[in-house]
Short mmCIF file of C-alpha atoms in Angstrom, two decimals:
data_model
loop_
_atom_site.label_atom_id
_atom_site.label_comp_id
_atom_site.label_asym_id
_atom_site.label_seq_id
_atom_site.Cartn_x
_atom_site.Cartn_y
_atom_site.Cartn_z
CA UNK T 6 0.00 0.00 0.00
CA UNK T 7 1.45 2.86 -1.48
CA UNK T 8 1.32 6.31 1.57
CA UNK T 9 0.53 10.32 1.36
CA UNK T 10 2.09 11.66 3.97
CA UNK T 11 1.16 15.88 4.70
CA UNK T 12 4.12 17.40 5.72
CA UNK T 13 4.19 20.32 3.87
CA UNK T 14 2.56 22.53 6.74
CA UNK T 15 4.30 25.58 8.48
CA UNK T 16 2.46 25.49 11.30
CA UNK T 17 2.29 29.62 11.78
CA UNK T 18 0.94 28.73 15.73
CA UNK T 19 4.72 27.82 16.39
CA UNK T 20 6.59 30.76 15.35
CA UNK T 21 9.62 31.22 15.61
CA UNK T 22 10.73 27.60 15.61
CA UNK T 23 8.55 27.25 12.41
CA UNK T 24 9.72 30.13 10.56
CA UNK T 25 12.98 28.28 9.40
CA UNK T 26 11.95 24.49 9.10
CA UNK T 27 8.62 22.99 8.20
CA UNK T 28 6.62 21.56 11.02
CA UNK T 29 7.41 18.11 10.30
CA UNK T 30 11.18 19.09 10.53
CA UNK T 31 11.37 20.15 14.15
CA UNK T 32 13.86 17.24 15.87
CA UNK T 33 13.26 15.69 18.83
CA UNK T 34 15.54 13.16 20.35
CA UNK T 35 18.40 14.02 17.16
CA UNK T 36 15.70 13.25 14.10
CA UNK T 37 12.95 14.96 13.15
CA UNK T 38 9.42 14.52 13.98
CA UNK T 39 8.88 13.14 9.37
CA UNK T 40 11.79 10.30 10.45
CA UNK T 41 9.68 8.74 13.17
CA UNK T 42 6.48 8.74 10.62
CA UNK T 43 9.04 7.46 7.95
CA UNK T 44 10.16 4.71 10.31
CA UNK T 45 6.91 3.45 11.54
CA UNK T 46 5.55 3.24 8.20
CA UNK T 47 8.59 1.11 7.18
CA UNK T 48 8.58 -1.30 10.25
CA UNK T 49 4.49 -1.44 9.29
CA UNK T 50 5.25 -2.60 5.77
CA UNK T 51 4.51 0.21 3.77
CA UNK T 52 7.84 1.75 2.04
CA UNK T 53 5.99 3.70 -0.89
CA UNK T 54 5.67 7.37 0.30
CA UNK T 55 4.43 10.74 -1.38
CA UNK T 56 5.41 13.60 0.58
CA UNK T 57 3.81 16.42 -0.33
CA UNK T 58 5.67 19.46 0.69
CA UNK T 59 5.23 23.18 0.86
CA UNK T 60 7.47 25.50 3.65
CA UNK T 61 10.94 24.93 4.05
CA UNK T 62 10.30 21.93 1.40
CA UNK T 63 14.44 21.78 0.11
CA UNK T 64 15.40 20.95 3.99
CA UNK T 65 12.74 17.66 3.17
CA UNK T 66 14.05 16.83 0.39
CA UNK T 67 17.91 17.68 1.23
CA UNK T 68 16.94 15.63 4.36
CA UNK T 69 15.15 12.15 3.22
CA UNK T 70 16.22 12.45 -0.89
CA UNK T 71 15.33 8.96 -2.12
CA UNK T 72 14.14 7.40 1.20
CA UNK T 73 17.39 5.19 0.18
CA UNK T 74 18.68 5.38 3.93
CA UNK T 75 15.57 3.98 5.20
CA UNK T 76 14.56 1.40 2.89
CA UNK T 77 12.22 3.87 1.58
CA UNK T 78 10.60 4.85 -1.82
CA UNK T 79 10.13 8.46 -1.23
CA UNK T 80 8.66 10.84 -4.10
CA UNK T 81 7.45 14.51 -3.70
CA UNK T 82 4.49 16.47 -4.42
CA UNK T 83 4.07 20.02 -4.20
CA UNK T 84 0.71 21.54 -2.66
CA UNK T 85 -1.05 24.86 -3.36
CA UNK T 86 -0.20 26.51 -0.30
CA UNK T 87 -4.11 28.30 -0.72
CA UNK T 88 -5.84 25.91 -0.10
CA UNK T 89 -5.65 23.79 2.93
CA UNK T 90 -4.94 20.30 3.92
CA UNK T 91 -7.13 18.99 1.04
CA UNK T 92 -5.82 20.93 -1.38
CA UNK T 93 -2.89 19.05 0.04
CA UNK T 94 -4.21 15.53 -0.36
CA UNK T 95 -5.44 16.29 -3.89
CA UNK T 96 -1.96 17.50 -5.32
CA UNK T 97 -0.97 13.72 -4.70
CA UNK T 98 -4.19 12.40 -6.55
CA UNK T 99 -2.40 11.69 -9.83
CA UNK T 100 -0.09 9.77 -8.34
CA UNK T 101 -2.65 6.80 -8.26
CA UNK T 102 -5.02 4.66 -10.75
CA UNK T 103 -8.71 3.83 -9.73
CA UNK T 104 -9.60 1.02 -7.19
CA UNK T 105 -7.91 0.03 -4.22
CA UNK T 106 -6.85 2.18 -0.69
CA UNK T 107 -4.17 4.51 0.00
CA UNK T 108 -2.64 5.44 3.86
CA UNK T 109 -3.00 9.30 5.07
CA UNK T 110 -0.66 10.33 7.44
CA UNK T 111 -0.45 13.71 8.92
CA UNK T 112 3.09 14.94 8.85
CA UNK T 113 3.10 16.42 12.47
CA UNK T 114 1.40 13.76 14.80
CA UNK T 115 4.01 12.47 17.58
CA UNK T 116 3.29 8.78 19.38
CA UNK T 117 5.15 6.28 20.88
CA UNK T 118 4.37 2.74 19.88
CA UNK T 119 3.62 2.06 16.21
CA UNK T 120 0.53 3.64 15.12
CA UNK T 121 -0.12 2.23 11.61
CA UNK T 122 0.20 -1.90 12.38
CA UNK T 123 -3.10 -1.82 14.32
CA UNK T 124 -4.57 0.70 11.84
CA UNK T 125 -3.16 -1.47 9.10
CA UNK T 126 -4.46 -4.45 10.79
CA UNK T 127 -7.91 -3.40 11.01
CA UNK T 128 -7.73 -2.70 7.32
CA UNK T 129 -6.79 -6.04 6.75
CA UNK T 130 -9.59 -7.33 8.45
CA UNK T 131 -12.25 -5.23 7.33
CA UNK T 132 -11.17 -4.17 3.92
CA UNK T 133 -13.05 -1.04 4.19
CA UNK T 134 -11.66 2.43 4.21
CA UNK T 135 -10.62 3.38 7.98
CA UNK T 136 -9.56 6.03 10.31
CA UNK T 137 -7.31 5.72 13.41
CA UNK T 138 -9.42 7.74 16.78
CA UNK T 139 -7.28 8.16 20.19
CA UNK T 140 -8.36 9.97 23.45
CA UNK T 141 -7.35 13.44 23.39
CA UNK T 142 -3.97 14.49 25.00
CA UNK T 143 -5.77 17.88 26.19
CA UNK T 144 -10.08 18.28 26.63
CA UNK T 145 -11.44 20.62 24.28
CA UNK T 146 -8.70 21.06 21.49
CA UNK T 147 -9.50 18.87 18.73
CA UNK T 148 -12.87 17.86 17.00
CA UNK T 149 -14.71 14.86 18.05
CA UNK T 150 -16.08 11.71 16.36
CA UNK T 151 -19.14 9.36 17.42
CA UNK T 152 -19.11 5.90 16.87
CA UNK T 153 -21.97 3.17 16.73
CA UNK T 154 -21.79 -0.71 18.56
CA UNK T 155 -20.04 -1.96 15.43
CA UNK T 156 -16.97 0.74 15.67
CA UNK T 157 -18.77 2.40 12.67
CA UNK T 158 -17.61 6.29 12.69
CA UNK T 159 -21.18 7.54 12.25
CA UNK T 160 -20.35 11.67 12.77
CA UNK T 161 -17.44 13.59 12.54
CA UNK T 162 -17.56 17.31 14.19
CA UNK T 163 -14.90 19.73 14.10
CA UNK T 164 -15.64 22.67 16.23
CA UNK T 165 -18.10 20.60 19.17
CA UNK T 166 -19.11 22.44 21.56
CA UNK T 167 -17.69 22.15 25.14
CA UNK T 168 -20.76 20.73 26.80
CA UNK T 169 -20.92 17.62 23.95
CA UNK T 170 -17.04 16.96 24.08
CA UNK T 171 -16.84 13.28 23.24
CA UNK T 172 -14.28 10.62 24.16
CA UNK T 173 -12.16 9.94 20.85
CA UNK T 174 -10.43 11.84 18.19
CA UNK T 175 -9.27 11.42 14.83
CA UNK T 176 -5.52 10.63 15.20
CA UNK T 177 -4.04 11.97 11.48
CA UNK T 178 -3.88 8.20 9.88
CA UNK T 179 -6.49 7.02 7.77
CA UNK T 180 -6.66 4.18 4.93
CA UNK T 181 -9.06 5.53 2.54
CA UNK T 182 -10.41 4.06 -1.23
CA UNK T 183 -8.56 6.30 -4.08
CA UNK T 184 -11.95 6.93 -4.84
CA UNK T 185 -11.98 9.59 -2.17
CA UNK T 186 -9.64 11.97 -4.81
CA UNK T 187 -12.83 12.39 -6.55
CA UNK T 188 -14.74 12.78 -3.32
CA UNK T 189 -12.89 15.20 -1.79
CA UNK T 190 -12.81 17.31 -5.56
CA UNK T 191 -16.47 17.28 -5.95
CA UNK T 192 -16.80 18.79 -2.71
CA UNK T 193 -14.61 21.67 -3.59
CA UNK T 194 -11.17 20.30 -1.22
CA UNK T 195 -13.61 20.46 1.98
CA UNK T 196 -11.85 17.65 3.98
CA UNK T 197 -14.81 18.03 6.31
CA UNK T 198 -17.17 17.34 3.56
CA UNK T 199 -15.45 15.28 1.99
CA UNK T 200 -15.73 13.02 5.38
CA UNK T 201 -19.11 13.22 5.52
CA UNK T 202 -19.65 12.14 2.04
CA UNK T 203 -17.50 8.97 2.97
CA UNK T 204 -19.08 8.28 5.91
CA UNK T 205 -22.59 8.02 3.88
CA UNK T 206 -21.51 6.28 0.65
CA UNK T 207 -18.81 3.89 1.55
CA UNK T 208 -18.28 3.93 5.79
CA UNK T 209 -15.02 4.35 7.68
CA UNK T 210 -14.14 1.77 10.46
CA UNK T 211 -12.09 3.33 13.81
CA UNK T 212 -9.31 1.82 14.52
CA UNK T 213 -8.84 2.57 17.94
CA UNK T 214 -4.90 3.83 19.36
CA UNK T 215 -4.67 3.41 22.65
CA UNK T 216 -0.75 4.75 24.03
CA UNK T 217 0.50 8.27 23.76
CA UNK T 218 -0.28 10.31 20.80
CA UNK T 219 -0.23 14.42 20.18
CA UNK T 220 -0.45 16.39 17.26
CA UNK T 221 2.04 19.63 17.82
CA UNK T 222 -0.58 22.49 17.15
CA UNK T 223 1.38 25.05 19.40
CA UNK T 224 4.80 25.51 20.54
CA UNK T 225 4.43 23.57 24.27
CA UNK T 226 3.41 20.62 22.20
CA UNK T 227 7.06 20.24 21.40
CA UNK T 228 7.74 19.50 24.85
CA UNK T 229 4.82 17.33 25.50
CA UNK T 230 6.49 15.91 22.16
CA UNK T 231 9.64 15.04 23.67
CA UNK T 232 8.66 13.82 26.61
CA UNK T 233 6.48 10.55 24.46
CA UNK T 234 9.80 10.28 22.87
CA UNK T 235 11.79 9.79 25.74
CA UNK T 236 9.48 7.63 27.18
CA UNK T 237 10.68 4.91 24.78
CA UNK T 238 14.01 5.21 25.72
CA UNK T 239 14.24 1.97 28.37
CA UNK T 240 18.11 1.91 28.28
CA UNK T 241 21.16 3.74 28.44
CA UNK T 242 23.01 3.77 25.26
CA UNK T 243 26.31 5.53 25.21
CA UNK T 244 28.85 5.50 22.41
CA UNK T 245 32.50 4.30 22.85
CA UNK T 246 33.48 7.76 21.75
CA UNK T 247 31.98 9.87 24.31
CA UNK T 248 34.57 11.21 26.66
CA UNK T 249 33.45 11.35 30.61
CA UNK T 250 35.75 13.02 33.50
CA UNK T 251 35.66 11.91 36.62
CA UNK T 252 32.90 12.09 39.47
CA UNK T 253 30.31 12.66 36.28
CA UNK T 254 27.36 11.06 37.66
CA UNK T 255 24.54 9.25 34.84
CA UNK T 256 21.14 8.19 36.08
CA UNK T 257 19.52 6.38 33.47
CA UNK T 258 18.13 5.63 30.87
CA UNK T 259 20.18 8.15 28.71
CA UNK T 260 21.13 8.36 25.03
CA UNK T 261 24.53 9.68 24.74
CA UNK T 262 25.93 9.94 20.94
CA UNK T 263 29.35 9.75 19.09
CA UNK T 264 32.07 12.25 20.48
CA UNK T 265 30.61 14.21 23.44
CA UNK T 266 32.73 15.65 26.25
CA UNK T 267 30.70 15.55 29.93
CA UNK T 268 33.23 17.27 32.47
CA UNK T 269 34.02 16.81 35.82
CA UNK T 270 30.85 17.09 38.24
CA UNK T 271 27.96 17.02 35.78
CA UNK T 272 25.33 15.05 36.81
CA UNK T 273 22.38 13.37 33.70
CA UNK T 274 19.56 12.25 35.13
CA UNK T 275 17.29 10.53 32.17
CA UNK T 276 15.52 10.12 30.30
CA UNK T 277 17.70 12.23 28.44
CA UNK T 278 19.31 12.59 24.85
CA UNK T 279 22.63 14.16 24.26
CA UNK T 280 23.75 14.72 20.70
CA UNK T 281 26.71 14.14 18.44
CA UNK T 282 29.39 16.13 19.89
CA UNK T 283 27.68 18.03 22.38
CA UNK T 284 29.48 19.15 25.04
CA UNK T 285 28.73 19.08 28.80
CA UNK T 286 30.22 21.41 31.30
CA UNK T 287 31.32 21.34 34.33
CA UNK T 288 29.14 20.60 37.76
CA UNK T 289 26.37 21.29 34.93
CA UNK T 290 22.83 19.43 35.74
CA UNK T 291 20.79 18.18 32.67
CA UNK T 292 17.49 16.69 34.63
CA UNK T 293 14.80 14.56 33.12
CA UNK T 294 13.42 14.90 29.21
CA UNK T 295 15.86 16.79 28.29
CA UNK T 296 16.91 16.65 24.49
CA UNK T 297 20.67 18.12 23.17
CA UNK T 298 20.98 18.74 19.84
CA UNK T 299 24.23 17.82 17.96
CA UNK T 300 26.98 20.38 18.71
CA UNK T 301 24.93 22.12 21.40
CA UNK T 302 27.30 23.65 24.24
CA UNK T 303 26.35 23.67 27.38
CA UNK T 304 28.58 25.77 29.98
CA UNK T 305 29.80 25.76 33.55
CA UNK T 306 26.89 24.84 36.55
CA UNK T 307 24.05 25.03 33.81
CA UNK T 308 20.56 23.37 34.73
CA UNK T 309 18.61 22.26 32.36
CA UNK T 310 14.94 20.10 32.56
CA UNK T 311 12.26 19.26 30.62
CA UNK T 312 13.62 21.05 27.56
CA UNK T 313 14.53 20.86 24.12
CA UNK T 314 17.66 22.38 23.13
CA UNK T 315 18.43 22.36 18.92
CA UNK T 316 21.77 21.97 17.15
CA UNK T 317 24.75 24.07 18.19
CA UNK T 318 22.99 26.09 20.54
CA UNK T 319 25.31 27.87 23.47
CA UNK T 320 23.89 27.85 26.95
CA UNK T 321 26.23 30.26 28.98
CA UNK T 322 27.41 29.17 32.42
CA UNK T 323 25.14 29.24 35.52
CA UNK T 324 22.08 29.62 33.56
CA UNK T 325 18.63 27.92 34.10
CA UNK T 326 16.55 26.54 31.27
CA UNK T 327 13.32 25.38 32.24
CA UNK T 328 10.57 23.91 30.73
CA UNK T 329 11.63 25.36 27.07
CA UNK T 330 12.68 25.02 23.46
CA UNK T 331 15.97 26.91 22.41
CA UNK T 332 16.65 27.17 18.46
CA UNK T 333 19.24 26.46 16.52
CA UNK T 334 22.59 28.02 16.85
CA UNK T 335 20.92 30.02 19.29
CA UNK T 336 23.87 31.82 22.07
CA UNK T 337 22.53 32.09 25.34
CA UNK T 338 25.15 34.44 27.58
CA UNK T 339 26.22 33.85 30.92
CA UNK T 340 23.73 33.97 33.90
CA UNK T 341 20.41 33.56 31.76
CA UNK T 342 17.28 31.91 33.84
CA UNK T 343 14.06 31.48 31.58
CA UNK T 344 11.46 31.58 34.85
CA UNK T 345 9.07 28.92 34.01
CA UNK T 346 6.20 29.47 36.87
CA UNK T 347 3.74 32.47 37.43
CA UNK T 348 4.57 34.15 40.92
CA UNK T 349 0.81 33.51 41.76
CA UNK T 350 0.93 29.91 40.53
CA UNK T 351 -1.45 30.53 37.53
CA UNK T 352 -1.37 29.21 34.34
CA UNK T 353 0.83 30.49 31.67
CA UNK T 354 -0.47 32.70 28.89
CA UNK T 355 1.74 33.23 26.06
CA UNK T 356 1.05 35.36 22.79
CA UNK T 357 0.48 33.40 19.10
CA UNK T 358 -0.28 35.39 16.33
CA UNK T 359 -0.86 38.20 18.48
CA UNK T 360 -3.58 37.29 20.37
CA UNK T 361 -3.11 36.16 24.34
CA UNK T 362 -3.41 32.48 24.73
CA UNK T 363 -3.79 30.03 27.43
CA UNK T 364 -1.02 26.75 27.42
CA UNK T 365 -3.32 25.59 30.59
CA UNK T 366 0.02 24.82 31.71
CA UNK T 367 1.51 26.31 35.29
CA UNK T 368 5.05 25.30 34.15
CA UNK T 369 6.10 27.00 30.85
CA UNK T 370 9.36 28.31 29.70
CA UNK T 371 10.74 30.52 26.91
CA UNK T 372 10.67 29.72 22.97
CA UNK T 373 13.56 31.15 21.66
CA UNK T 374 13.94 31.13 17.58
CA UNK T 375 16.86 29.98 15.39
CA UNK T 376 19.89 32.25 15.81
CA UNK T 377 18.76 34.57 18.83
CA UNK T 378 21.34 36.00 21.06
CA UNK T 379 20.28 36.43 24.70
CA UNK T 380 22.85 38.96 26.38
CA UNK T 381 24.29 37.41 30.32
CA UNK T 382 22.31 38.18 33.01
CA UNK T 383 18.95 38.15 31.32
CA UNK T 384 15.27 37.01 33.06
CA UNK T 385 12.99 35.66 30.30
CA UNK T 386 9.60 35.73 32.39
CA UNK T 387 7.11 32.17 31.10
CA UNK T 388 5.51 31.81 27.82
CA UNK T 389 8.02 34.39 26.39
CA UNK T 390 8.69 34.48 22.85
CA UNK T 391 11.60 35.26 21.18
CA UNK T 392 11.94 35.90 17.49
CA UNK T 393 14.65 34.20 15.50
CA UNK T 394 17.76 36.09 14.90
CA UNK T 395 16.85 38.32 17.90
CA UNK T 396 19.35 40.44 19.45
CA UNK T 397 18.69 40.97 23.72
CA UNK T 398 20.76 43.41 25.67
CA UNK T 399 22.14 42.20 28.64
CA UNK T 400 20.64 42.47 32.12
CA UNK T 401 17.42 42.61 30.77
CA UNK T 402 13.97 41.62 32.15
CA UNK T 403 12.21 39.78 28.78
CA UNK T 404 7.90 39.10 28.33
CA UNK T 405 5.94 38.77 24.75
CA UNK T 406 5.30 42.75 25.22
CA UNK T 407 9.14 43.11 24.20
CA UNK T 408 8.91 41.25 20.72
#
């Protein structure tokens, strides 16, 4: 069975880490959230894939090429950015003759075991067009389906309304007939419509996923992200060319790769990744679901937790970064603390697209963009966002109302 996967998306909700890579590109754990799709799809079977790309669409294809690396036959298609995800589907429509199914995989849903063998399973079984539902990560965020005895999805809604919130959502992964090209053009690229007009001519089966799942719609999903990722690590792994001083102290399970230096006094508590190269200071802390990129620096009596920290980013000495995600090549100066809890113990509010929204989280750190420079002795107060290739004076006090 031959697979669409949507990762062309930019994802505007997660500026500024989505202003430089596509959604799908964002790494977590050293590999981007598109490998983890790519590999579950090739330890399910399937190793025919259409990507259809938009944003940042070279660093895909620079990225994956062939699918050669992975077993893979990869091939691209290019959406019309106007209009939506089902213009997005359609741009891959002529990729495929009539009869038989196709998989649909949304190019920025995270999840820990292998999503497509039961959906692929239940296909197999029914041979009838399917969608995979899970239970939401969060109440309230995502649009709801109803089922009948027979696991028959009988009504898809969108926008429900908070007093009929039901129990399961669709999960991004569907096996469809090709017929539904011609479905989904006849209703002008209306993927909600299109749906609908499924449900009442051929039927769609739910294939119900049961462990961790999240689609990253805003920019703390990246470290809700991470965290289902390092969930799966159940062992330390920790190359024979990593160099460790003495009185370094690992709690496991950790994922230390090829060449990293972890000086005297640091202390890893995992689950934790540490990229290619990385280096460690000393008497530096990196506590739980943590995630170094490759090359990342990270200087003397740093703590870090619960963050994600991209390639050859700088974190300057006695600095705290909490509950966070720091950009690539990003150079954090000396004494920086991103304050990740309201004074008052609220939730954090943070600003997307200019408007004021709530994470419904009371722990929430700073998102810094690719190539910022934070002067030393800076306070980034929670949900702050900072643009990429910002500039920030030193001994500065940082919110949203600065960018």
């Amino acid at each position: 069975m031959k697979a669409v996967i949507l990762a062309g998306g930019r994802g505007s909700n997660l500026n500024p880490i989505t202003e430089t890579r596509a959604k799908s590109m964002i790494n977590i754990c050293g590999k981007p959230i598109l490998e983890y799709i790519i590999r579950g799809l090739k330890d399910a079977g399937v190793s025919d894939c259409i990507m259809v790309v938009d944003h940042q669409k070279e660093m895909i294809k620079n990225h994956f090429g062939r699918g050669e690396k992975w077993g893979m036959s990869l091939s691209y298609a290019e959406q019309d950015k106007k209009k939506g995800i089902g213009g997005a589907v359609l741009s891959a429509s002529d990729r495929f003759s009539e009869g038989g199914y196709f998989l649909l995989v949304y190019g920025d849903i995270v999840f820990s075991s292998n999503i497509f063998l039961p959906t692929l399973m239940s296909f197999n079984s029914l041979k009838a067009a399917v969608a995979t539902i899970c239970i939401p990560p969060a109440p309230g965020e995502y649009g709801n389906i109803y089922m009948n005895d027979e696991v028959q999805i009988t009504r898809i809604i969108e926008k429900p309304d908070h007093d009929r919130l039901g129990n399961y959502i669709l999960a991004g992964v569907f096996v469809l007939p090709v017929s539904f090209f011609d479905i989904l053009k006849d209703v002008g690229g209306k993927m909600e419509d299109a749906f609908e007009k499924l449900l009442q001519n051929n039927g769609l089966h739910a294939s119900i996923y049961e462990d961790d799942w999240i689609d990253i719609g805003y920019p703390w999903n990246i470290i809700d992200a991470n965290k289902i990722c390092m969930k799966e690590i159940d062992k330390t792994v920790i190359s024979n060319t990593a160099k460790f001083e003495n009185n370094v102290t690992i709690n496991g399970p950790v994922v230390i790769e090829d060449g990293v230096v972890v000086k005297a006094g640091a202390t890893i508590n995992g689950p934790c990744y540490v990229g290619k190269n990385s280096f460690v200071g000393n008497n530096a802390l990196i506590r739980e679901y943590t995630s170094l990129g490759a090359e990342s620096l990270v200087g003397f009596g740093v703590e870090i937790k619960n963050s994600i920290i991209f390639e050859r980013a700088n974190i300057g000495r006695l600095s705290f970064i909490g509950d966070s995600v720091v950009g690539e090549g990003v150079d954090i100066s000396p004494c920086v603390v991103t304050v990740n809890r309201d004074i008052n113990r609220e939730t954090i509010n943070t600003m997307i697209k200019g408007k004021k929204v709530d994470s419904k989280l009371q722990k929430l750190g700073a998102f810094i963009g690719d190539g910022a420079i934070i002067g030393a002795s800076n306070t980034i107060l929670p949900g702050t966002i900072i643009p990429h290739n910002a500039k920030v004076p030193h001994k500065s006090s940082l919110s949203n109302s600065d960018f």
